[in-house]
Amino acid sequence: MKKTFLGLLMCLVTLAGYTQQSYTVNKERVTMQTEVEGALSLYVHKENNTYRYFVSKEGTFYELKNTQNQSAKYQFEYKEILRELTSDADISVNINRTTLTLTSIKKVVIAYNKAKDSNYVYTNIHFQMGYRLGVMGGVSNNVYTYNPNNVMAPQITAELEVYNKLAPASGHSAFVHVRHNFTATDYDYSATQLSINYRYKVVNNETFKLYGQCKIATFGYKSFTKAYAIEDGGIITFDEDGFDLDIPVIFGVGADIKLSDNMFVTLQYTDIVAMFYDANDEFPVDVNLGLKFTL
C-alpha cells in the first residue's frame, strides 16, 4: 500500500453553476456569463470549447477579436478596443502584453475599474465559500483493520463541508472529517484520523439531500493489539502503533434532512468500498448519525 506525500493533495471541488444571460451584439443574440462587473464589464461566451470575449461600457458591447489577414498575420483588434475603452484612466496593466485569454483580459478590466473608482473591489461573482459543520456518532466494524471477531466499536466524527454559496443547485462540495475510533470489548483498536473527501449530491433540494462521497486522502494515528493462538494453547500478543499517510479512495453514501433554516440531521454510511485497501472479508458496517449546521 503506497504511503506518499501526494496523499495531501486537496480534493478539488469544481463548483459549477454560472448564471448566463443573453445580449444583442451587432444584431447577434449571444448568451454570455459575466466574469467582471464594473465601469468596464467582461463577459464570456463558450460553445464547443471555443471562447468569445466581450466587454461593455456605458451599455455598449464590444467583441474582443484577434483575426488573421490575408497573409495569415494576426491583427490584435482586441488590443485597440481595450486601449480605446481604457484611455480615460491610467491603468497599471500594459495592454501591449495582454493576450486574448480570460485571465489576461480580466487583469485589464479590473485595473481599469480600480483606476476609475478607488473604492472598487473585485468580487468573484461565481464562487463564494460556504460552510457546514457537522457532529456525528456511530459504530463501525473497521473492516480495513485487524478485527478477527468482527466487533462493532463506537466512533465520533466532526465534519467541515465547503461549498459554493452562489450555486445552491450545484451538487459538488469538499469536506474534511476528523474521526476518532474507540476501543471496545475484545477489540483493542483505537485511531484518530483526518481525511479529505469529495461529495456529489444526486438529490439536492432545500429539504433533502442524497449523496455519494469519496475519501481521497487520510492522515492519522492508530494503536492496536493483535493476538495469535499458539500450539500449546497459549496466546501471543503484539502491540502496534504509529502514524500513517494514505490515499485509500473509499466510497460511501449519505443523506441530510432539513430540520430548520440552518440545521440538518445527517446520516452517513461510509467506508463501504475501497480501491486501495484490503478488507478483512467481513461485510462493512460504518454508520454515523448526527447534526449538521450551516454557518
PDB file of C-alpha atoms in Angstrom:
ATOM      1  CA  MET A   1       0.000   0.000   0.000  1.00  0.00           C
ATOM      2  CA  LYS A   2       1.550   3.281  -1.031  1.00  0.00           C
ATOM      3  CA  LYS A   3       2.160   5.932   1.542  1.00  0.00           C
ATOM      4  CA  THR A   4       3.162   9.151  -0.172  1.00  0.00           C
ATOM      5  CA  PHE A   5       3.085  12.863   0.334  1.00  0.00           C
ATOM      6  CA  LEU A   6       0.747  13.055  -2.656  1.00  0.00           C
ATOM      7  CA  GLY A   7      -1.946  11.947  -0.248  1.00  0.00           C
ATOM      8  CA  LEU A   8      -2.156  15.567   0.883  1.00  0.00           C
ATOM      9  CA  LEU A   9      -3.481  16.642  -2.492  1.00  0.00           C
ATOM     10  CA  MET A  10      -6.685  18.519  -1.824  1.00  0.00           C
ATOM     11  CA  CYS A  11      -9.867  17.061  -3.209  1.00  0.00           C
ATOM     12  CA  LEU A  12     -10.605  19.536  -5.918  1.00  0.00           C
ATOM     13  CA  VAL A  13     -14.029  20.971  -5.901  1.00  0.00           C
ATOM     14  CA  THR A  14     -15.356  22.178  -9.127  1.00  0.00           C
ATOM     15  CA  LEU A  15     -18.443  24.018  -8.060  1.00  0.00           C
ATOM     16  CA  ALA A  16     -20.283  24.872 -11.240  1.00  0.00           C
ATOM     17  CA  GLY A  17     -23.391  26.938 -11.510  1.00  0.00           C
ATOM     18  CA  TYR A  18     -22.653  30.049 -13.511  1.00  0.00           C
ATOM     19  CA  THR A  19     -25.501  32.389 -14.385  1.00  0.00           C
ATOM     20  CA  GLN A  20     -25.852  33.194 -18.085  1.00  0.00           C
ATOM     21  CA  GLN A  21     -27.791  35.923 -19.850  1.00  0.00           C
ATOM     22  CA  SER A  22     -28.418  36.829 -23.475  1.00  0.00           C
ATOM     23  CA  TYR A  23     -27.343  40.141 -25.010  1.00  0.00           C
ATOM     24  CA  THR A  24     -27.517  41.619 -28.500  1.00  0.00           C
ATOM     25  CA  VAL A  25     -24.126  42.468 -30.007  1.00  0.00           C
ATOM     26  CA  ASN A  26     -24.001  43.772 -33.587  1.00  0.00           C
ATOM     27  CA  LYS A  27     -27.503  42.376 -34.221  1.00  0.00           C
ATOM     28  CA  GLU A  28     -26.415  38.928 -32.949  1.00  0.00           C
ATOM     29  CA  ARG A  29     -28.054  37.424 -29.880  1.00  0.00           C
ATOM     30  CA  VAL A  30     -25.286  35.974 -27.713  1.00  0.00           C
ATOM     31  CA  THR A  31     -25.574  34.066 -24.440  1.00  0.00           C
ATOM     32  CA  MET A  32     -22.796  35.064 -22.046  1.00  0.00           C
ATOM     33  CA  GLN A  33     -21.691  34.564 -18.486  1.00  0.00           C
ATOM     34  CA  THR A  34     -20.498  37.594 -16.569  1.00  0.00           C
ATOM     35  CA  GLU A  35     -16.905  37.480 -15.312  1.00  0.00           C
ATOM     36  CA  VAL A  36     -16.327  41.049 -14.075  1.00  0.00           C
ATOM     37  CA  GLU A  37     -18.822  43.794 -13.281  1.00  0.00           C
ATOM     38  CA  GLY A  38     -17.925  47.477 -13.082  1.00  0.00           C
ATOM     39  CA  ALA A  39     -17.491  50.605 -15.193  1.00  0.00           C
ATOM     40  CA  LEU A  40     -15.999  48.162 -17.686  1.00  0.00           C
ATOM     41  CA  SER A  41     -17.567  44.704 -17.578  1.00  0.00           C
ATOM     42  CA  LEU A  42     -16.265  41.440 -19.013  1.00  0.00           C
ATOM     43  CA  TYR A  43     -18.300  38.565 -20.449  1.00  0.00           C
ATOM     44  CA  VAL A  44     -17.520  35.144 -21.927  1.00  0.00           C
ATOM     45  CA  HIS A  45     -19.427  33.028 -24.437  1.00  0.00           C
ATOM     46  CA  LYS A  46     -18.422  29.375 -24.672  1.00  0.00           C
ATOM     47  CA  GLU A  47     -19.553  26.984 -27.385  1.00  0.00           C
ATOM     48  CA  ASN A  48     -17.922  23.685 -28.372  1.00  0.00           C
ATOM     49  CA  ASN A  49     -14.725  24.526 -26.461  1.00  0.00           C
ATOM     50  CA  THR A  50     -14.470  27.846 -28.312  1.00  0.00           C
ATOM     51  CA  TYR A  51     -14.399  31.064 -26.302  1.00  0.00           C
ATOM     52  CA  ARG A  52     -15.536  34.527 -27.324  1.00  0.00           C
ATOM     53  CA  TYR A  53     -14.852  37.527 -25.107  1.00  0.00           C
ATOM     54  CA  PHE A  54     -16.932  40.675 -24.809  1.00  0.00           C
ATOM     55  CA  VAL A  55     -16.660  43.889 -22.811  1.00  0.00           C
ATOM     56  CA  SER A  56     -19.299  46.512 -22.172  1.00  0.00           C
ATOM     57  CA  LYS A  57     -19.039  50.167 -21.216  1.00  0.00           C
ATOM     58  CA  GLU A  58     -21.925  52.569 -20.713  1.00  0.00           C
ATOM     59  CA  GLY A  59     -24.353  49.995 -22.104  1.00  0.00           C
ATOM     60  CA  THR A  60     -22.463  49.276 -25.333  1.00  0.00           C
ATOM     61  CA  PHE A  61     -20.977  45.847 -26.045  1.00  0.00           C
ATOM     62  CA  TYR A  62     -17.719  45.209 -27.898  1.00  0.00           C
ATOM     63  CA  GLU A  63     -16.393  41.841 -29.012  1.00  0.00           C
ATOM     64  CA  LEU A  64     -12.686  41.261 -28.489  1.00  0.00           C
ATOM     65  CA  LYS A  65     -11.226  39.607 -31.569  1.00  0.00           C
ATOM     66  CA  ASN A  66      -7.865  38.575 -32.956  1.00  0.00           C
ATOM     67  CA  THR A  67      -8.445  37.768 -36.613  1.00  0.00           C
ATOM     68  CA  GLN A  68      -5.925  36.967 -39.333  1.00  0.00           C
ATOM     69  CA  ASN A  69      -5.451  38.953 -42.549  1.00  0.00           C
ATOM     70  CA  GLN A  70      -4.825  37.524 -45.993  1.00  0.00           C
ATOM     71  CA  SER A  71      -1.187  36.967 -45.072  1.00  0.00           C
ATOM     72  CA  ALA A  72      -2.243  34.914 -42.033  1.00  0.00           C
ATOM     73  CA  LYS A  73      -0.945  37.583 -39.660  1.00  0.00           C
ATOM     74  CA  TYR A  74      -2.911  38.284 -36.517  1.00  0.00           C
ATOM     75  CA  GLN A  75      -4.456  41.737 -36.289  1.00  0.00           C
ATOM     76  CA  PHE A  76      -4.830  42.056 -32.479  1.00  0.00           C
ATOM     77  CA  GLU A  77      -8.029  44.085 -32.774  1.00  0.00           C
ATOM     78  CA  TYR A  78      -8.840  43.410 -29.145  1.00  0.00           C
ATOM     79  CA  LYS A  79      -5.850  45.487 -28.025  1.00  0.00           C
ATOM     80  CA  GLU A  80      -7.102  48.554 -29.894  1.00  0.00           C
ATOM     81  CA  ILE A  81     -10.554  48.168 -28.361  1.00  0.00           C
ATOM     82  CA  LEU A  82      -9.096  47.866 -24.866  1.00  0.00           C
ATOM     83  CA  ARG A  83      -6.848  50.893 -25.411  1.00  0.00           C
ATOM     84  CA  GLU A  84      -9.800  52.970 -26.579  1.00  0.00           C
ATOM     85  CA  LEU A  85     -12.104  51.922 -23.758  1.00  0.00           C
ATOM     86  CA  THR A  86      -9.470  52.479 -21.056  1.00  0.00           C
ATOM     87  CA  SER A  87      -7.989  55.690 -22.455  1.00  0.00           C
ATOM     88  CA  ASP A  88      -9.772  57.839 -19.853  1.00  0.00           C
ATOM     89  CA  ALA A  89      -7.857  56.241 -16.969  1.00  0.00           C
ATOM     90  CA  ASP A  90      -4.270  55.488 -16.028  1.00  0.00           C
ATOM     91  CA  ILE A  91      -4.232  51.717 -15.648  1.00  0.00           C
ATOM     92  CA  SER A  92      -1.385  49.649 -14.262  1.00  0.00           C
ATOM     93  CA  VAL A  93      -1.569  46.890 -16.903  1.00  0.00           C
ATOM     94  CA  ASN A  94       0.380  47.013 -20.163  1.00  0.00           C
ATOM     95  CA  ILE A  95      -2.182  46.307 -22.887  1.00  0.00           C
ATOM     96  CA  ASN A  96       0.582  45.517 -25.392  1.00  0.00           C
ATOM     97  CA  ARG A  97       1.342  42.418 -23.348  1.00  0.00           C
ATOM     98  CA  THR A  98      -2.285  41.396 -22.985  1.00  0.00           C
ATOM     99  CA  THR A  99      -3.293  38.114 -24.606  1.00  0.00           C
ATOM    100  CA  LEU A 100      -6.756  37.051 -25.688  1.00  0.00           C
ATOM    101  CA  THR A 101      -7.327  34.869 -22.647  1.00  0.00           C
ATOM    102  CA  LEU A 102      -9.733  35.235 -19.759  1.00  0.00           C
ATOM    103  CA  THR A 103      -7.017  35.717 -17.144  1.00  0.00           C
ATOM    104  CA  SER A 104      -5.149  38.358 -19.135  1.00  0.00           C
ATOM    105  CA  ILE A 105      -8.213  40.370 -20.158  1.00  0.00           C
ATOM    106  CA  LYS A 106      -9.608  40.194 -16.642  1.00  0.00           C
ATOM    107  CA  LYS A 107      -6.464  41.924 -15.329  1.00  0.00           C
ATOM    108  CA  VAL A 108      -7.030  44.854 -17.705  1.00  0.00           C
ATOM    109  CA  VAL A 109     -10.718  45.188 -16.844  1.00  0.00           C
ATOM    110  CA  ILE A 110     -10.147  45.025 -13.086  1.00  0.00           C
ATOM    111  CA  ALA A 111      -7.249  47.514 -13.298  1.00  0.00           C
ATOM    112  CA  TYR A 112      -9.460  49.952 -15.216  1.00  0.00           C
ATOM    113  CA  ASN A 113     -12.322  49.659 -12.733  1.00  0.00           C
ATOM    114  CA  LYS A 114      -9.932  50.302  -9.843  1.00  0.00           C
ATOM    115  CA  ALA A 115      -8.483  53.334 -11.628  1.00  0.00           C
ATOM    116  CA  LYS A 116     -11.974  54.765 -12.153  1.00  0.00           C
ATOM    117  CA  ASP A 117     -13.135  54.073  -8.603  1.00  0.00           C
ATOM    118  CA  SER A 118     -10.667  53.939  -5.719  1.00  0.00           C
ATOM    119  CA  ASN A 119     -13.255  52.023  -3.686  1.00  0.00           C
ATOM    120  CA  TYR A 120     -13.748  49.323  -6.328  1.00  0.00           C
ATOM    121  CA  VAL A 121     -13.244  45.779  -5.081  1.00  0.00           C
ATOM    122  CA  TYR A 122     -13.364  42.859  -7.488  1.00  0.00           C
ATOM    123  CA  THR A 123     -15.749  40.156  -6.333  1.00  0.00           C
ATOM    124  CA  ASN A 124     -15.826  36.680  -7.802  1.00  0.00           C
ATOM    125  CA  ILE A 125     -19.480  36.515  -8.813  1.00  0.00           C
ATOM    126  CA  HIS A 126     -19.351  32.756  -9.450  1.00  0.00           C
ATOM    127  CA  PHE A 127     -17.930  31.478  -6.199  1.00  0.00           C
ATOM    128  CA  GLN A 128     -18.382  32.360  -2.559  1.00  0.00           C
ATOM    129  CA  MET A 129     -17.257  29.972   0.135  1.00  0.00           C
ATOM    130  CA  GLY A 130     -19.990  28.480   2.287  1.00  0.00           C
ATOM    131  CA  TYR A 131     -19.517  26.197   5.283  1.00  0.00           C
ATOM    132  CA  ARG A 132     -21.448  23.475   7.084  1.00  0.00           C
ATOM    133  CA  LEU A 133     -20.293  21.992  10.378  1.00  0.00           C
ATOM    134  CA  GLY A 134     -21.424  18.547  11.477  1.00  0.00           C
ATOM    135  CA  VAL A 135     -21.008  16.325  14.524  1.00  0.00           C
ATOM    136  CA  MET A 136     -21.850  12.606  14.382  1.00  0.00           C
ATOM    137  CA  GLY A 137     -21.653   9.473  16.449  1.00  0.00           C
ATOM    138  CA  GLY A 138     -21.836   5.901  15.228  1.00  0.00           C
ATOM    139  CA  VAL A 139     -20.427   2.397  15.100  1.00  0.00           C
ATOM    140  CA  SER A 140     -18.021   0.610  12.796  1.00  0.00           C
ATOM    141  CA  ASN A 141     -16.566  -2.847  12.417  1.00  0.00           C
ATOM    142  CA  ASN A 142     -13.459  -1.291  10.829  1.00  0.00           C
ATOM    143  CA  VAL A 143     -13.226  -3.826   8.024  1.00  0.00           C
ATOM    144  CA  TYR A 144      -9.907  -2.399   6.818  1.00  0.00           C
ATOM    145  CA  THR A 145      -8.206  -3.303  10.107  1.00  0.00           C
ATOM    146  CA  TYR A 146      -7.388  -6.456  12.073  1.00  0.00           C
ATOM    147  CA  ASN A 147     -10.737  -7.353  13.670  1.00  0.00           C
ATOM    148  CA  PRO A 148     -10.997 -11.176  13.852  1.00  0.00           C
ATOM    149  CA  ASN A 149     -14.220 -11.197  15.897  1.00  0.00           C
ATOM    150  CA  ASN A 150     -15.947  -8.545  13.771  1.00  0.00           C
ATOM    151  CA  VAL A 151     -16.531  -6.350  16.828  1.00  0.00           C
ATOM    152  CA  MET A 152     -18.637  -3.210  16.448  1.00  0.00           C
ATOM    153  CA  ALA A 153     -16.824  -0.280  18.057  1.00  0.00           C
ATOM    154  CA  PRO A 154     -18.064   3.260  18.762  1.00  0.00           C
ATOM    155  CA  GLN A 155     -16.758   6.300  16.925  1.00  0.00           C
ATOM    156  CA  ILE A 156     -17.313  10.059  16.742  1.00  0.00           C
ATOM    157  CA  THR A 157     -16.810  12.301  13.720  1.00  0.00           C
ATOM    158  CA  ALA A 158     -16.606  16.047  13.152  1.00  0.00           C
ATOM    159  CA  GLU A 159     -17.195  17.331   9.619  1.00  0.00           C
ATOM    160  CA  LEU A 160     -16.467  20.653   7.920  1.00  0.00           C
ATOM    161  CA  GLU A 161     -18.040  20.892   4.459  1.00  0.00           C
ATOM    162  CA  VAL A 162     -17.127  23.601   1.940  1.00  0.00           C
ATOM    163  CA  TYR A 163     -19.490  24.505  -0.912  1.00  0.00           C
ATOM    164  CA  ASN A 164     -20.370  27.328  -3.303  1.00  0.00           C
ATOM    165  CA  LYS A 165     -22.999  29.606  -1.761  1.00  0.00           C
ATOM    166  CA  LEU A 166     -23.599  31.282  -5.124  1.00  0.00           C
ATOM    167  CA  ALA A 167     -24.524  27.990  -6.803  1.00  0.00           C
ATOM    168  CA  PRO A 168     -27.002  26.325  -4.442  1.00  0.00           C
ATOM    169  CA  ALA A 169     -28.112  23.918  -7.171  1.00  0.00           C
ATOM    170  CA  SER A 170     -24.583  22.584  -7.639  1.00  0.00           C
ATOM    171  CA  GLY A 171     -24.111  19.114  -6.205  1.00  0.00           C
ATOM    172  CA  HIS A 172     -20.354  19.418  -5.682  1.00  0.00           C
ATOM    173  CA  SER A 173     -18.625  20.015  -2.367  1.00  0.00           C
ATOM    174  CA  ALA A 174     -15.496  19.097  -0.441  1.00  0.00           C
ATOM    175  CA  PHE A 175     -15.264  18.243   3.219  1.00  0.00           C
ATOM    176  CA  VAL A 176     -12.858  17.305   5.971  1.00  0.00           C
ATOM    177  CA  HIS A 177     -13.556  14.589   8.524  1.00  0.00           C
ATOM    178  CA  VAL A 178     -11.852  14.312  11.893  1.00  0.00           C
ATOM    179  CA  ARG A 179     -12.761  10.914  13.312  1.00  0.00           C
ATOM    180  CA  HIS A 180     -11.874   9.013  16.461  1.00  0.00           C
ATOM    181  CA  ASN A 181     -12.446   5.272  16.778  1.00  0.00           C
ATOM    182  CA  PHE A 182     -12.708   3.959  20.331  1.00  0.00           C
ATOM    183  CA  THR A 183     -11.631   0.599  21.691  1.00  0.00           C
ATOM    184  CA  ALA A 184     -14.291  -1.982  22.512  1.00  0.00           C
ATOM    185  CA  THR A 185     -14.540  -5.223  24.468  1.00  0.00           C
ATOM    186  CA  ASP A 186     -12.329  -7.869  22.809  1.00  0.00           C
ATOM    187  CA  TYR A 187     -11.141  -5.305  20.276  1.00  0.00           C
ATOM    188  CA  ASP A 188      -8.170  -3.221  21.355  1.00  0.00           C
ATOM    189  CA  TYR A 189      -8.046  -0.818  18.405  1.00  0.00           C
ATOM    190  CA  SER A 190      -8.203   2.974  18.521  1.00  0.00           C
ATOM    191  CA  ALA A 191      -7.448   5.583  15.887  1.00  0.00           C
ATOM    192  CA  THR A 192      -7.691   9.295  15.180  1.00  0.00           C
ATOM    193  CA  GLN A 193      -7.858  10.248  11.523  1.00  0.00           C
ATOM    194  CA  LEU A 194      -8.029  13.398   9.413  1.00  0.00           C
ATOM    195  CA  SER A 195      -9.414  12.808   5.925  1.00  0.00           C
ATOM    196  CA  ILE A 196     -10.007  14.903   2.803  1.00  0.00           C
ATOM    197  CA  ASN A 197     -13.174  13.984   0.919  1.00  0.00           C
ATOM    198  CA  TYR A 198     -15.307  14.791  -2.122  1.00  0.00           C
ATOM    199  CA  ARG A 199     -19.104  14.721  -2.200  1.00  0.00           C
ATOM    200  CA  TYR A 200     -21.675  14.846  -5.004  1.00  0.00           C
ATOM    201  CA  LYS A 201     -25.354  15.333  -4.218  1.00  0.00           C
ATOM    202  CA  VAL A 202     -27.566  13.267  -6.509  1.00  0.00           C
ATOM    203  CA  VAL A 203     -30.662  14.803  -4.907  1.00  0.00           C
ATOM    204  CA  ASN A 204     -30.072  18.391  -3.850  1.00  0.00           C
ATOM    205  CA  ASN A 205     -33.041  20.451  -2.728  1.00  0.00           C
ATOM    206  CA  GLU A 206     -33.729  22.640   0.283  1.00  0.00           C
ATOM    207  CA  THR A 207     -35.242  19.930   2.468  1.00  0.00           C
ATOM    208  CA  PHE A 208     -33.451  16.737   1.430  1.00  0.00           C
ATOM    209  CA  LYS A 209     -30.012  15.882   0.074  1.00  0.00           C
ATOM    210  CA  LEU A 210     -28.875  12.423  -1.039  1.00  0.00           C
ATOM    211  CA  TYR A 211     -25.239  11.994  -1.976  1.00  0.00           C
ATOM    212  CA  GLY A 212     -22.301   9.781  -2.711  1.00  0.00           C
ATOM    213  CA  GLN A 213     -18.905  10.618  -1.299  1.00  0.00           C
ATOM    214  CA  CYS A 214     -15.295   9.575  -1.623  1.00  0.00           C
ATOM    215  CA  LYS A 215     -12.495   9.613   0.934  1.00  0.00           C
ATOM    216  CA  ILE A 216      -9.438  10.740  -1.035  1.00  0.00           C
ATOM    217  CA  ALA A 217      -6.577  11.090   1.431  1.00  0.00           C
ATOM    218  CA  THR A 218      -6.038  10.333   5.112  1.00  0.00           C
ATOM    219  CA  PHE A 219      -3.534  11.139   7.826  1.00  0.00           C
ATOM    220  CA  GLY A 220      -3.796   9.695  11.295  1.00  0.00           C
ATOM    221  CA  TYR A 221      -2.541   7.808  14.299  1.00  0.00           C
ATOM    222  CA  LYS A 222      -3.652   4.316  15.279  1.00  0.00           C
ATOM    223  CA  SER A 223      -2.919   1.863  18.058  1.00  0.00           C
ATOM    224  CA  PHE A 224      -3.971  -1.776  18.199  1.00  0.00           C
ATOM    225  CA  THR A 225      -3.162  -5.172  19.637  1.00  0.00           C
ATOM    226  CA  LYS A 226      -3.028  -8.392  17.620  1.00  0.00           C
ATOM    227  CA  ALA A 227      -3.480 -11.720  19.389  1.00  0.00           C
ATOM    228  CA  TYR A 228      -2.443 -15.097  17.957  1.00  0.00           C
ATOM    229  CA  ALA A 229      -3.088 -18.573  19.392  1.00  0.00           C
ATOM    230  CA  ILE A 230      -0.126 -20.929  19.509  1.00  0.00           C
ATOM    231  CA  GLU A 231       0.046 -24.741  19.517  1.00  0.00           C
ATOM    232  CA  ASP A 232       0.292 -25.196  23.289  1.00  0.00           C
ATOM    233  CA  GLY A 233      -2.941 -23.254  23.787  1.00  0.00           C
ATOM    234  CA  GLY A 234      -1.287 -20.009  24.739  1.00  0.00           C
ATOM    235  CA  ILE A 235      -1.750 -16.607  23.143  1.00  0.00           C
ATOM    236  CA  ILE A 236       0.890 -14.244  21.802  1.00  0.00           C
ATOM    237  CA  THR A 237       0.023 -10.554  21.548  1.00  0.00           C
ATOM    238  CA  PHE A 238       1.676  -7.810  19.515  1.00  0.00           C
ATOM    239  CA  ASP A 239       1.137  -4.109  20.163  1.00  0.00           C
ATOM    240  CA  GLU A 240       1.449  -1.760  17.209  1.00  0.00           C
ATOM    241  CA  ASP A 241       1.008   1.976  16.867  1.00  0.00           C
ATOM    242  CA  GLY A 242       2.100   4.808  14.622  1.00  0.00           C
ATOM    243  CA  PHE A 243       1.191   7.498  12.133  1.00  0.00           C
ATOM    244  CA  ASP A 244       0.265   6.860   8.527  1.00  0.00           C
ATOM    245  CA  LEU A 245      -0.498   8.803   5.370  1.00  0.00           C
ATOM    246  CA  ASP A 246      -2.622   7.089   2.721  1.00  0.00           C
ATOM    247  CA  ILE A 247      -4.651   7.542  -0.441  1.00  0.00           C
ATOM    248  CA  PRO A 248      -7.335   4.906   0.169  1.00  0.00           C
ATOM    249  CA  VAL A 249     -10.100   6.164  -2.194  1.00  0.00           C
ATOM    250  CA  ILE A 250     -13.047   4.812  -0.199  1.00  0.00           C
ATOM    251  CA  PHE A 251     -16.666   5.332  -1.237  1.00  0.00           C
ATOM    252  CA  GLY A 252     -19.763   5.902   0.872  1.00  0.00           C
ATOM    253  CA  VAL A 253     -23.255   7.392   0.802  1.00  0.00           C
ATOM    254  CA  GLY A 254     -25.275   9.733   2.961  1.00  0.00           C
ATOM    255  CA  ALA A 255     -28.336  11.912   3.346  1.00  0.00           C
ATOM    256  CA  ASP A 256     -29.209  15.224   5.021  1.00  0.00           C
ATOM    257  CA  ILE A 257     -32.751  16.093   6.138  1.00  0.00           C
ATOM    258  CA  LYS A 258     -33.602  19.700   6.948  1.00  0.00           C
ATOM    259  CA  LEU A 259     -34.863  20.434  10.463  1.00  0.00           C
ATOM    260  CA  SER A 260     -34.691  24.238  10.377  1.00  0.00           C
ATOM    261  CA  ASP A 261     -33.168  27.028   8.289  1.00  0.00           C
ATOM    262  CA  ASN A 262     -29.632  26.243   9.432  1.00  0.00           C
ATOM    263  CA  MET A 263     -29.816  22.703  10.808  1.00  0.00           C
ATOM    264  CA  PHE A 264     -29.950  19.238   9.227  1.00  0.00           C
ATOM    265  CA  VAL A 265     -29.978  15.731  10.605  1.00  0.00           C
ATOM    266  CA  THR A 266     -27.298  13.781   8.757  1.00  0.00           C
ATOM    267  CA  LEU A 267     -26.999  10.016   8.233  1.00  0.00           C
ATOM    268  CA  GLN A 268     -23.880   8.590   6.618  1.00  0.00           C
ATOM    269  CA  TYR A 269     -22.869   5.073   5.638  1.00  0.00           C
ATOM    270  CA  THR A 270     -19.159   5.423   4.973  1.00  0.00           C
ATOM    271  CA  ASP A 271     -16.161   3.242   4.119  1.00  0.00           C
ATOM    272  CA  ILE A 272     -18.203   0.812   2.030  1.00  0.00           C
ATOM    273  CA  VAL A 273     -15.799   0.048  -0.829  1.00  0.00           C
ATOM    274  CA  ALA A 274     -12.082   0.890  -1.038  1.00  0.00           C
ATOM    275  CA  MET A 275      -9.911   0.881  -4.144  1.00  0.00           C
ATOM    276  CA  PHE A 276      -6.540   0.633  -2.408  1.00  0.00           C
ATOM    277  CA  TYR A 277      -7.341  -1.004   0.941  1.00  0.00           C
ATOM    278  CA  ASP A 278      -7.823  -4.713   1.580  1.00  0.00           C
ATOM    279  CA  ALA A 279     -10.867  -5.582   3.702  1.00  0.00           C
ATOM    280  CA  ASN A 280     -10.912  -8.399   6.280  1.00  0.00           C
ATOM    281  CA  ASP A 281     -13.663 -10.386   4.499  1.00  0.00           C
ATOM    282  CA  GLU A 282     -16.452  -9.049   6.728  1.00  0.00           C
ATOM    283  CA  PHE A 283     -19.391  -7.028   5.445  1.00  0.00           C
ATOM    284  CA  PRO A 284     -18.583  -3.330   6.034  1.00  0.00           C
ATOM    285  CA  VAL A 285     -20.637  -1.548   8.683  1.00  0.00           C
ATOM    286  CA  ASP A 286     -19.764   2.110   9.249  1.00  0.00           C
ATOM    287  CA  VAL A 287     -22.875   4.091  10.166  1.00  0.00           C
ATOM    288  CA  ASN A 288     -22.991   7.595  11.631  1.00  0.00           C
ATOM    289  CA  LEU A 289     -25.893   9.785  12.744  1.00  0.00           C
ATOM    290  CA  GLY A 290     -25.716  13.405  13.840  1.00  0.00           C
ATOM    291  CA  LEU A 291     -26.486  17.049  13.190  1.00  0.00           C
ATOM    292  CA  LYS A 292     -25.131  19.463  10.614  1.00  0.00           C
ATOM    293  CA  PHE A 293     -25.272  23.257  10.836  1.00  0.00           C
ATOM    294  CA  THR A 294     -24.947  25.912   8.132  1.00  0.00           C
ATOM    295  CA  LEU A 295     -22.508  28.571   9.325  1.00  0.00           C
TER     296      LEU A 295
END
